[in-house]
mmCIF file of C-alpha atoms and ligand atoms in Angstrom:
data_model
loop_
_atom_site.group_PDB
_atom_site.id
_atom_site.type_symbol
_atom_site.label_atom_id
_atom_site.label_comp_id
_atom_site.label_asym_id
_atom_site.label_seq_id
_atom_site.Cartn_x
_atom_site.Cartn_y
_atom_site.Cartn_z
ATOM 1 C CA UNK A 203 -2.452 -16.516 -43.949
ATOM 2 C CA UNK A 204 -6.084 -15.039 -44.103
ATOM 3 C CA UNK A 205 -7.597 -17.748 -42.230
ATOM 4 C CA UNK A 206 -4.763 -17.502 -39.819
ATOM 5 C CA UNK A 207 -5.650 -14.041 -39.652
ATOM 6 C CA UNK A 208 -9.060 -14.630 -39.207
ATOM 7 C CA UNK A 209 -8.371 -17.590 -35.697
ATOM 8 C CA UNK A 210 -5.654 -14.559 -34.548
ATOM 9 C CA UNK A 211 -9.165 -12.106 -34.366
ATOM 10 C CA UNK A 212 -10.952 -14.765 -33.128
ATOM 11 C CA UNK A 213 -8.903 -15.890 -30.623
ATOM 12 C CA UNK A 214 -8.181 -12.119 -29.790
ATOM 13 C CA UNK A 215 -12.182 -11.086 -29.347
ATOM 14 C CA UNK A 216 -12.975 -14.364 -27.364
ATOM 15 C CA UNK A 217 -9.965 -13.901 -25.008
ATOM 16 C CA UNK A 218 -11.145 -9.622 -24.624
ATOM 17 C CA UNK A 219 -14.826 -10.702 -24.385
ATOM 18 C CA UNK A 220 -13.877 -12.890 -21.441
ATOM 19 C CA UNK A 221 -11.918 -10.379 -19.745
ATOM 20 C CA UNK A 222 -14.900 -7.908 -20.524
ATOM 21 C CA UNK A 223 -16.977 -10.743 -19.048
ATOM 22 C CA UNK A 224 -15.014 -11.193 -16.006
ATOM 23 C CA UNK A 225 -14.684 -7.212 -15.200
ATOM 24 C CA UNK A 226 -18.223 -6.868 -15.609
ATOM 25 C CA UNK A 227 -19.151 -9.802 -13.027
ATOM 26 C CA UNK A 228 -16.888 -8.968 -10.780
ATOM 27 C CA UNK A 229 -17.947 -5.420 -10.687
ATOM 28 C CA UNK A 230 -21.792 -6.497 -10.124
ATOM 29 C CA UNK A 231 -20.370 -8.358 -7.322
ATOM 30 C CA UNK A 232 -17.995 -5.574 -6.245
ATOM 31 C CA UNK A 233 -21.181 -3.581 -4.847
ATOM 32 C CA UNK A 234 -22.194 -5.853 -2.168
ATOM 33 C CA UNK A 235 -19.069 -6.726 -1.229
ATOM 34 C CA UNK A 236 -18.545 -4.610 1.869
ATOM 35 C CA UNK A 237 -22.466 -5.259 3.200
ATOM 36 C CA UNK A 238 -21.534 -9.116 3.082
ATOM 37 C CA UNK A 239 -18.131 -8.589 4.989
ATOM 38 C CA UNK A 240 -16.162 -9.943 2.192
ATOM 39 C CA UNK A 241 -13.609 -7.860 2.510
ATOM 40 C CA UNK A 242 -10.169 -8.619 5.049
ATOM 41 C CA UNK A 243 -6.844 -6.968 5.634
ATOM 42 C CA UNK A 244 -3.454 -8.715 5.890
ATOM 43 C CA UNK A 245 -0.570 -6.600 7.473
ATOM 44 C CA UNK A 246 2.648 -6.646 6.313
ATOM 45 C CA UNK A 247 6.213 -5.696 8.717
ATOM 46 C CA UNK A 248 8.198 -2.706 7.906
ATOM 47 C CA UNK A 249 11.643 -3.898 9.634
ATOM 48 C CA UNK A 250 14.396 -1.655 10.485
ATOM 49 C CA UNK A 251 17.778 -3.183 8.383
ATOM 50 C CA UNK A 252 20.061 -3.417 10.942
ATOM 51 C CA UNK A 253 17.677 -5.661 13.987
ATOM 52 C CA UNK A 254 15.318 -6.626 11.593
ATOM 53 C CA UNK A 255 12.890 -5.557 14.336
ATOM 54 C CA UNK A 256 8.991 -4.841 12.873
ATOM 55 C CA UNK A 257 9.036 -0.843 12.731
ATOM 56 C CA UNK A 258 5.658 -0.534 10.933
ATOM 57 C CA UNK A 259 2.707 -2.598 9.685
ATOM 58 C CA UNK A 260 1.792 -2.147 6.282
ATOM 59 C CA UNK A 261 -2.434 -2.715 5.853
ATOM 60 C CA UNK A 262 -3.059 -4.799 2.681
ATOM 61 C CA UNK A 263 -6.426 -5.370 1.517
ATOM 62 C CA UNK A 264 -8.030 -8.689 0.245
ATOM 63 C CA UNK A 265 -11.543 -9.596 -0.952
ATOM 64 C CA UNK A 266 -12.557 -13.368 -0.025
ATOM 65 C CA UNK A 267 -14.879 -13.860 -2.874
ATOM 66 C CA UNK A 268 -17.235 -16.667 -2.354
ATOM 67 C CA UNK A 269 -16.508 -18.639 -5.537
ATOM 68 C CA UNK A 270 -12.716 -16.960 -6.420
ATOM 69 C CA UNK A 271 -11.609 -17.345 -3.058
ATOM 70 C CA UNK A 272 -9.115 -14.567 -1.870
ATOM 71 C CA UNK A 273 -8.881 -11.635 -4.725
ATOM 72 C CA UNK A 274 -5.744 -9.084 -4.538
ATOM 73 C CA UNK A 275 -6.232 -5.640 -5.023
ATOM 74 C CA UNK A 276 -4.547 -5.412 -7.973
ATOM 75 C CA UNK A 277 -7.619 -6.991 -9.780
ATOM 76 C CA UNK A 278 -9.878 -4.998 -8.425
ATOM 77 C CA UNK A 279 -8.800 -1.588 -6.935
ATOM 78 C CA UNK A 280 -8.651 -0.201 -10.449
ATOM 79 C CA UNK A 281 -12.389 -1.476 -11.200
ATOM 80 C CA UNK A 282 -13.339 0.297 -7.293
ATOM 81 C CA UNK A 283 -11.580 3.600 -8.184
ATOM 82 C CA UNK A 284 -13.327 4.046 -11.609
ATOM 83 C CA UNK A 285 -16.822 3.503 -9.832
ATOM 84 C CA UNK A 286 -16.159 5.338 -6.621
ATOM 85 C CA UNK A 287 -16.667 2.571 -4.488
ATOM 86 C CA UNK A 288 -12.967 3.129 -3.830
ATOM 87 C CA UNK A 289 -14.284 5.882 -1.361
ATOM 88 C CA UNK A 290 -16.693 3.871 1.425
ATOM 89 C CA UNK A 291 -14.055 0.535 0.899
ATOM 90 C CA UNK A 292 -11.398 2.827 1.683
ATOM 91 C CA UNK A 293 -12.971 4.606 4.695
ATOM 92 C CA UNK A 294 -14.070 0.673 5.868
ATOM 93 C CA UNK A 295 -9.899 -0.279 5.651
ATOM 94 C CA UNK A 296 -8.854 3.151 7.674
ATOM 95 C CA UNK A 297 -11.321 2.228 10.441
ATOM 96 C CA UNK A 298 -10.909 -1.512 10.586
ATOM 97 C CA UNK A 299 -7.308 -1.290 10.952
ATOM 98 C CA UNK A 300 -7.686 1.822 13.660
ATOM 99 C CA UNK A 301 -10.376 -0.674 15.398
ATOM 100 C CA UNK A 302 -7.551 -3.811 14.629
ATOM 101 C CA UNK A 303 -5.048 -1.392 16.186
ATOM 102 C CA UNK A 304 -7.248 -0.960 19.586
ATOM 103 C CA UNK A 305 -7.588 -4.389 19.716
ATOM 104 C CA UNK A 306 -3.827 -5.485 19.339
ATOM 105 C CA UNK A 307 -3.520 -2.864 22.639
ATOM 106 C CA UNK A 308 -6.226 -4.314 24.799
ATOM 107 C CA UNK A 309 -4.477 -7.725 24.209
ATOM 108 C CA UNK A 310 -1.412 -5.912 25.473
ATOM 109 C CA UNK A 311 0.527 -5.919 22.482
ATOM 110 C CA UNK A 312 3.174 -3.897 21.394
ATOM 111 C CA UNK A 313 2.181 -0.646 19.556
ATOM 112 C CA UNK A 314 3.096 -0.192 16.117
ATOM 113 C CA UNK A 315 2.286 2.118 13.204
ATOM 114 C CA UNK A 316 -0.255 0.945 10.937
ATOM 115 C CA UNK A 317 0.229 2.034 6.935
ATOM 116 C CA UNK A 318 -2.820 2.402 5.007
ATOM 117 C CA UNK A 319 -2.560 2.623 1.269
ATOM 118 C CA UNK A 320 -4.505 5.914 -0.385
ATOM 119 C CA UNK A 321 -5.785 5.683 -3.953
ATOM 120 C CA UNK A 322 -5.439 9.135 -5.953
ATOM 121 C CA UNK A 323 -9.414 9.316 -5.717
ATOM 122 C CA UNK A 324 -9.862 8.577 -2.260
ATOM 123 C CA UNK A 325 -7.224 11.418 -1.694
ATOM 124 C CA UNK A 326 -9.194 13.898 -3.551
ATOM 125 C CA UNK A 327 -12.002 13.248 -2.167
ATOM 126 C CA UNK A 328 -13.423 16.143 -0.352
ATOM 127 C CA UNK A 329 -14.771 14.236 2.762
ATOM 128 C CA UNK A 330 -11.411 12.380 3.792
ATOM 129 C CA UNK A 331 -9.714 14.537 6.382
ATOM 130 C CA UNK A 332 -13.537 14.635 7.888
ATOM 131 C CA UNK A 333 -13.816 11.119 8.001
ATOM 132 C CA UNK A 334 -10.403 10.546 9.105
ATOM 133 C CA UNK A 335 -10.787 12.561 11.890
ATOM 134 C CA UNK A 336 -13.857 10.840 12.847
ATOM 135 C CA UNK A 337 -12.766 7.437 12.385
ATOM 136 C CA UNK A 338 -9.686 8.922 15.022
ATOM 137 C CA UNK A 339 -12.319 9.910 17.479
ATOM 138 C CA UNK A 340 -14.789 7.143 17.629
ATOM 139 C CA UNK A 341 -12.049 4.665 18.230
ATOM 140 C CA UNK A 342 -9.503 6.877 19.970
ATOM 141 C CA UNK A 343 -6.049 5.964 18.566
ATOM 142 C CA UNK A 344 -3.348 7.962 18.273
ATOM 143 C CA UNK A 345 -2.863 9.585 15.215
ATOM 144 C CA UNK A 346 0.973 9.083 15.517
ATOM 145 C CA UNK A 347 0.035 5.178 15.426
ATOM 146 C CA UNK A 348 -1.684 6.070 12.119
ATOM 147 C CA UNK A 349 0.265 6.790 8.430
ATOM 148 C CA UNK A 350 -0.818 6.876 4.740
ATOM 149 C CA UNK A 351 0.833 5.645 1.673
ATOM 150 C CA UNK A 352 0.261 8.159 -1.826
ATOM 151 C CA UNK A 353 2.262 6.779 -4.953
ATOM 152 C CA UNK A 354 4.334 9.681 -6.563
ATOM 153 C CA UNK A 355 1.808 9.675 -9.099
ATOM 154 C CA UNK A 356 -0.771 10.177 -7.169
ATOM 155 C CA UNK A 357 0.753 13.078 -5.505
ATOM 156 C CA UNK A 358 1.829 14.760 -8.475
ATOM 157 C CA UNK A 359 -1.326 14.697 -10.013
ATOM 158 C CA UNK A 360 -2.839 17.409 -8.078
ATOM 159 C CA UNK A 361 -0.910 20.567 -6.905
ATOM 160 C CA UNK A 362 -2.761 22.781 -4.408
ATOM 161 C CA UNK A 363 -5.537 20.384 -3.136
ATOM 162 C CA UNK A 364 -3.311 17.871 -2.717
ATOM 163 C CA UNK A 365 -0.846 20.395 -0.615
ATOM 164 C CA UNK A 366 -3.797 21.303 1.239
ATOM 165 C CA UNK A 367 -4.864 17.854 2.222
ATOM 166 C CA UNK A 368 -1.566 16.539 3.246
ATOM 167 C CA UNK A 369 -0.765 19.642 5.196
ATOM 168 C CA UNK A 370 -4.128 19.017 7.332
ATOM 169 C CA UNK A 371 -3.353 15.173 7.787
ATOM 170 C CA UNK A 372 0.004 16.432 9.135
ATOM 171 C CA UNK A 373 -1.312 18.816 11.337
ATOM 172 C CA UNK A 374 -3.423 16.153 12.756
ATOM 173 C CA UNK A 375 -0.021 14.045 13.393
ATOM 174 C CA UNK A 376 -0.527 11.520 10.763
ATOM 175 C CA UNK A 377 2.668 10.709 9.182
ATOM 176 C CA UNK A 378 2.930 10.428 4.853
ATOM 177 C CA UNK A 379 4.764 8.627 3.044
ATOM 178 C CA UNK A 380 5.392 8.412 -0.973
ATOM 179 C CA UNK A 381 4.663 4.816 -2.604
ATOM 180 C CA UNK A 382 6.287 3.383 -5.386
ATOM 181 C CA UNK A 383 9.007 5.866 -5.412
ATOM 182 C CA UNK A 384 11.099 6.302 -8.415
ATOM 183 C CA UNK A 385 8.162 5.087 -10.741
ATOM 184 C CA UNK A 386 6.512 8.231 -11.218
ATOM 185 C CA UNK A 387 7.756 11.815 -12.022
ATOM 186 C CA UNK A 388 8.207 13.720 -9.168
ATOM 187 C CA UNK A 389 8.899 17.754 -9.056
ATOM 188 C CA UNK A 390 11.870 18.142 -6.337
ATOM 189 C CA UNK A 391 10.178 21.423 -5.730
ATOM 190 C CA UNK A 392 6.658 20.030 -4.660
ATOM 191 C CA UNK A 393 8.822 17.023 -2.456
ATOM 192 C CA UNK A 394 10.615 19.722 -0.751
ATOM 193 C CA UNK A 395 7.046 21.498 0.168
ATOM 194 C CA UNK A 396 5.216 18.491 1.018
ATOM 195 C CA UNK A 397 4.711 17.557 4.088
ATOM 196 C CA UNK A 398 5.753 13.686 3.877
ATOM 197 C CA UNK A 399 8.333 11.977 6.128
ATOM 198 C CA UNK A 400 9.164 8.456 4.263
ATOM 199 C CA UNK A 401 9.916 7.590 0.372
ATOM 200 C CA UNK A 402 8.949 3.919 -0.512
ATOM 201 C CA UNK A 403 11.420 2.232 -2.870
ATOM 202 C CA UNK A 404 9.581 0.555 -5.786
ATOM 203 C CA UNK A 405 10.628 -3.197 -5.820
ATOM 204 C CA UNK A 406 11.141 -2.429 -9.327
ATOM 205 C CA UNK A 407 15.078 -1.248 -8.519
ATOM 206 C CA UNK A 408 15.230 -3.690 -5.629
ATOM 207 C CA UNK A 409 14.256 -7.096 -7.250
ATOM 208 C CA UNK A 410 17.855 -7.074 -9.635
ATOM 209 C CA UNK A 411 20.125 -4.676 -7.370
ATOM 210 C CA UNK A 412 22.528 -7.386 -6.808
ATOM 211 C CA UNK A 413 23.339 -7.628 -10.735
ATOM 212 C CA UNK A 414 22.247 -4.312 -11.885
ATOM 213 C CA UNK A 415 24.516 -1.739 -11.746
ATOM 214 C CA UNK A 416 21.988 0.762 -12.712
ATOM 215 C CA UNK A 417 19.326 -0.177 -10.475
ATOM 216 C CA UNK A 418 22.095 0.542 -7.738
ATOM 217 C CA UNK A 419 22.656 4.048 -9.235
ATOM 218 C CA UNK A 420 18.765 4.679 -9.175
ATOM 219 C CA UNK A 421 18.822 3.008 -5.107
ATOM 220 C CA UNK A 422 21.879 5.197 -4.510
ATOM 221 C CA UNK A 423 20.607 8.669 -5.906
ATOM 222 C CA UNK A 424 17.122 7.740 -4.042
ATOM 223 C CA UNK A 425 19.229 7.725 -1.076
ATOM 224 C CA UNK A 426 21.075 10.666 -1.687
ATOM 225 C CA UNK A 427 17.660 12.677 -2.451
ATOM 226 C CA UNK A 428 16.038 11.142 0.786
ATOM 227 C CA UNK A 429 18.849 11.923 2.729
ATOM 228 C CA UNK A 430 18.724 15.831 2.020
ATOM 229 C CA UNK A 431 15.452 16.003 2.064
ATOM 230 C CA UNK A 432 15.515 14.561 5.702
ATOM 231 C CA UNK A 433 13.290 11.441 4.825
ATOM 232 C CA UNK A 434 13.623 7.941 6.215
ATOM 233 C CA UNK A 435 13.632 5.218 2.920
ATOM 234 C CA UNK A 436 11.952 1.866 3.110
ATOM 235 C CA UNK A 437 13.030 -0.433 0.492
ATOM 236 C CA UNK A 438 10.287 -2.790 -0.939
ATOM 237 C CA UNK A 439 10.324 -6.509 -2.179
ATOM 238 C CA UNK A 440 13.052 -7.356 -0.485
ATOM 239 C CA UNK A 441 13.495 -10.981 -1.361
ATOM 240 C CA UNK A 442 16.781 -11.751 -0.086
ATOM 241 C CA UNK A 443 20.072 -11.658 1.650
ATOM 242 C CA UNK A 444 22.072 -9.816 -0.796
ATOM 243 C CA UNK A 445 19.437 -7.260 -1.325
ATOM 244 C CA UNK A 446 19.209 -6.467 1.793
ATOM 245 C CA UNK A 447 23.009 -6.005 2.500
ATOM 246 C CA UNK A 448 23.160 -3.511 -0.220
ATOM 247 C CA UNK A 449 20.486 -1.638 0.401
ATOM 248 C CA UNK A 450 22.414 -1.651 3.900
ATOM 249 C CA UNK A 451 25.212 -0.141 2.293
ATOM 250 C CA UNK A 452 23.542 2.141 0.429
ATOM 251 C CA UNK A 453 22.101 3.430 4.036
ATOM 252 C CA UNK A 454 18.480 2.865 3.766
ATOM 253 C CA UNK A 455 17.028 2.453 7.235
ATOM 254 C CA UNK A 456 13.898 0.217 6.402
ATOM 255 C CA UNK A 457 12.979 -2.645 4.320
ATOM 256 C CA UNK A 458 9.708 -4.680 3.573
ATOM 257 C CA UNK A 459 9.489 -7.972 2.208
ATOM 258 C CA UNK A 460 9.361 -11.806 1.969
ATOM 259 C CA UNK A 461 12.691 -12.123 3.226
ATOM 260 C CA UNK A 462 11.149 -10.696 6.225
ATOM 261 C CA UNK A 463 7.983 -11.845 6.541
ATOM 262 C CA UNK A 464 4.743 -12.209 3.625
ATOM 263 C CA UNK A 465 1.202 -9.962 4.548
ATOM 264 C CA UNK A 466 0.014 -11.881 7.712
ATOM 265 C CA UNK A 467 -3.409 -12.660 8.913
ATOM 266 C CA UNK A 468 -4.112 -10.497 12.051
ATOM 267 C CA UNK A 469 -4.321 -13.212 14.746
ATOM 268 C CA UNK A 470 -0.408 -13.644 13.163
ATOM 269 C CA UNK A 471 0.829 -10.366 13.965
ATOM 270 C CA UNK A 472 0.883 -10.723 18.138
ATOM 271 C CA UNK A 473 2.964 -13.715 17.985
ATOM 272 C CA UNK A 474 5.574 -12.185 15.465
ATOM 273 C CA UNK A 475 5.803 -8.780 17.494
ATOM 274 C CA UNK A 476 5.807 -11.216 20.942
ATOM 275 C CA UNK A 477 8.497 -13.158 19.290
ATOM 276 C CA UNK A 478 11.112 -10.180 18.442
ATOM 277 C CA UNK A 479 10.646 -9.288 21.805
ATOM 278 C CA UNK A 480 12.067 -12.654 22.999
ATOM 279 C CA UNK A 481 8.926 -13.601 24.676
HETATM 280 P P1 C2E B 183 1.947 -1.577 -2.752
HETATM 281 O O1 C2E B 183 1.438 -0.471 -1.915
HETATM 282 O O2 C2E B 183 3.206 -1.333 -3.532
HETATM 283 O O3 C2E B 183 2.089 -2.837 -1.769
HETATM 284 C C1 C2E B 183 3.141 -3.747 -1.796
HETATM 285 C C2 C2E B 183 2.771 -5.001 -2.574
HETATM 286 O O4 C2E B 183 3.924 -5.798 -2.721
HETATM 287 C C3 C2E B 183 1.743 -5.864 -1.853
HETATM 288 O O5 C2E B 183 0.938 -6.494 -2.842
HETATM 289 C C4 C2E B 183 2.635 -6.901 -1.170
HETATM 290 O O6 C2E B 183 1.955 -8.112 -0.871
HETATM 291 C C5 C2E B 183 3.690 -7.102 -2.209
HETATM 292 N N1 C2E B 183 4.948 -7.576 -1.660
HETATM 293 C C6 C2E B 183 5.462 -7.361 -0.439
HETATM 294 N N2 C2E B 183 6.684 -7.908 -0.299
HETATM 295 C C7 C2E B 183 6.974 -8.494 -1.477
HETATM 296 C C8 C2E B 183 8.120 -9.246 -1.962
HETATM 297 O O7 C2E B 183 9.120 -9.475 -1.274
HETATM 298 N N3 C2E B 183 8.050 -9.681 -3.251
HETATM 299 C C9 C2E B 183 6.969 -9.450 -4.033
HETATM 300 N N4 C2E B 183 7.002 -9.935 -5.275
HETATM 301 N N5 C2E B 183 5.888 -8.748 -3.610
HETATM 302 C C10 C2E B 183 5.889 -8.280 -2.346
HETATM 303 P P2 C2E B 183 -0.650 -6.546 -2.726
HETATM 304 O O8 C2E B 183 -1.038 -6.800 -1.303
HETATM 305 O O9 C2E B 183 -1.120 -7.477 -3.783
HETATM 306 O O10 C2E B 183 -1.088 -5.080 -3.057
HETATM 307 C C11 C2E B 183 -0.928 -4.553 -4.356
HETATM 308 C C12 C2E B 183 -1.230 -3.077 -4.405
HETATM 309 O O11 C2E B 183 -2.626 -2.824 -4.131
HETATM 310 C C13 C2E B 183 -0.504 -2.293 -3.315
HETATM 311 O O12 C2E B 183 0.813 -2.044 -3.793
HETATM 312 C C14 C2E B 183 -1.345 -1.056 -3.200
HETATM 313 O O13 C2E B 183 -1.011 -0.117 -4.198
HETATM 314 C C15 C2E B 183 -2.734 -1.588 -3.484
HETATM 315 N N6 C2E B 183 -3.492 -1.737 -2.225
HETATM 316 C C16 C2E B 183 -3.441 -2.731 -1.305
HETATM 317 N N7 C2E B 183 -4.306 -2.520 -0.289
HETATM 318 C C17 C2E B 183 -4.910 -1.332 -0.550
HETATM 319 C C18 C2E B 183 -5.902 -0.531 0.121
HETATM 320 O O14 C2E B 183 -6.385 -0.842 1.216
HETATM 321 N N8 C2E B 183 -6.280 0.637 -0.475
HETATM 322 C C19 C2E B 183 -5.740 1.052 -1.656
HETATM 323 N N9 C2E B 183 -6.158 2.209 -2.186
HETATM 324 N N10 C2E B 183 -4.796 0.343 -2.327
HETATM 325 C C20 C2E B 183 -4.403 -0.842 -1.768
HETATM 326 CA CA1 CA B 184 1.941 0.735 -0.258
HETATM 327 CA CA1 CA B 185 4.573 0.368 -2.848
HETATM 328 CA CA1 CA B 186 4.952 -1.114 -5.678
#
C-alpha cells in the first residue's frame, strides 16, 4: 500500500509538473503571439428559431500555434487574463472584427452584428470605452453593428464601475449582452439597472433539456425573467432538433449552435449569409 502510495505521488507530481511545464511554455510563447500574427477569429451564427436566418455573428478567438496547431481559448484566456495580456489581445479582436466587418460590406455583403466576448479584466480596464471608441472611428462602423458579451460573473463582480462602463458603451449604441446566463449569481436588482439587452443561455441547461425536467424549469424561469425584464434570450449549444423545438416552446427567440452551423472561417461567412438569402 506504501509503495502504491508512493507511484500515486509520483504519478501525481509528474502529471502537475507537466501541466506546470506546459503553462509555463505556453505563456513564454503567449507574449509574441500577437507581433507574429498568430492569432485568428472564427465567427459563429446567432439564428433566429423560427427561419433559422443568421441574426448575429458571434467572434471566437483562436491562436494557430506553430507546433500545437490551432489552440482554443479555453487553454489560454485564463493564462492572458492573469498576465494582462488579455488587454492589447482583446483590443486586437474588437478591431479585427470591426476591420472584418468593413470588409464583409465592401464585398457587398449583408450586414450583421458582430459579438465580441469581454473578459472581467478587459472590462475593468480603465482604457476600454477610449479604445473602443477609437477603434469605432478609425474604421467607421456602426456601433449598432457592434455588441459585447460579459458572463454574469463578470458583471456581478463589480458594482458601480461596472454600471458606469456599460452605461457609456450604451450610450455609444453598443448593445450588451450577459454570457453564460444562469451559471453565475446574479442580483435581479443590478439586471433591472443594467443597461444590457440579451441573456445568453449557458449550454449547461440546453445540452439535456429534452430529458431533464429540471433543466426545462431553469430554461423556463430564464424565460420568464427575460421576458419581464424586456430582454431577447439566445439559447447556446444547441445540438439538435429536439432542443431546439423546446426551446421554441419555451419562447426563446435565438439560438446558437452546431445544429446550426460550427465557428466558421471568415472567407465562410459570405457564402452562408449569400445562401439564406437564396442567392
Ligand atoms: P462562450 O462565450 O460561452 O462561447 C461559446 C463556446 O461554445 C465556443 O467555444 C463555441 O465554439 C462553443 N460552441 C458553440 N456551439 C456549440 C455546440 O453546439 N456544442 C458545443 N459543445 N459547443 C459549442 P470556444 O470558441 O472554444 O470559446 C470558449 C470560450 O472562450 C468562450 O465561451 C468565451 O468565454 C471565451 N472566448 C472566446 N473568444 C474570446 C475572446 O475573443 N475574448 C475573450 N475574452 N474570451 C473569448
Ligand atoms: Ca460568448
Ligand atoms: Ca456563452
Ligand atoms: Ca458557455
Amino acid at each position: 500500500a506504501k509503495a502504491a502510495g508512493r507511484n500515486n505521488y509520483q504519478f501525481y507530481a509528474e502529471r502537475m509538473s507537466a501541466a506546470a511545464a506546459r503553462h509555463f511554455e505556453l505563456e513564454t510563447q503567449l507574449h509574441g503571439a500577437l507581433a507574429r500574427r498568430e492569432f485568428t477569429l472564427l465567427f459563429q451564427p446567432i439564428v433566429t428559431t423560427r427561419e433559422r436566418r443568421t441574426a448575429c455573428l458571434e467572434v471566437l478567438l483562436r491562436w494557430r500555434h506553430p507546433q500545437r496547431g490551432l489552440v482554443g481559448p479555453d487553454e489560454f484566456i485564463p493564462i492572458i487574463e492573469e498576465n494582462g495580456l488579455i488587454v492589447p489581445i482583446g483590443e486586437w479582436v474588437i478591431r479585427h472584427a470591426c476591420e472584418q466587418a468593413v470588409a464583409w460590406r465592401r464585398a457587398g455583403v449583408r450586414a450583421v452584428p458582430l459579438a465580441v466576448n469581454l473578459s472581467a479584466r478587459q472590462f475593468m480596464q480603465r482604457g476600454l470605452v477610449e479604445s473602443v471608441r477609437r477603434i469605432l472611428d478609425d474604421t467607421g462602423i456602426d456601433p449598432a453593428q457592434l455588441e459585447f458579451e460579459i458572463t454574469e460573473t463578470a458583471l456581478m463582480q463589480h458594482g458601480g464601475a461596472t454600471l458606469e462602463t456599460l452605461a457609456q458603451l450604451d450610450c455609444m449604441g453598443i448593445r450588451l449582452s450577459i454570457d453564460d446566463f444562469g451559471t453565475g449569481y446574479s442580483s435581479l436588482a443590478y439586471l433591472k439597472r443594467f443597461p444590457v439587452h440579451k441573456m445568453k443561455i449557458d449550454r449547461a441547461f440546453v445540452r439535456d433539456l429534452e430529458t431533464s425536467g429540471e433543466d426545462q424549469a431553469i430554461v423556463a424561469a430564464i424565460m420568464a425573467l427575460a421576458g419581464s425584464l424586456q430582454l431577447a434570450a439566445v439559447a447556446e449549444g444547441v445540438e439538435n432538433a429536439a432542443q431546439l423545438e423546446l426551446l421554441r416552446r419555451h419562447g426563446c427567440d435565438y439560438a446558437q449552435g452546431y445544429l446550426f452551423a460550427r465557428p466558421l472561417a471568415a472567407d465562410q461567412v459570405p457564402l452562408l449569409l449569400a445562401r439564406e438569402d437564396g442567392a
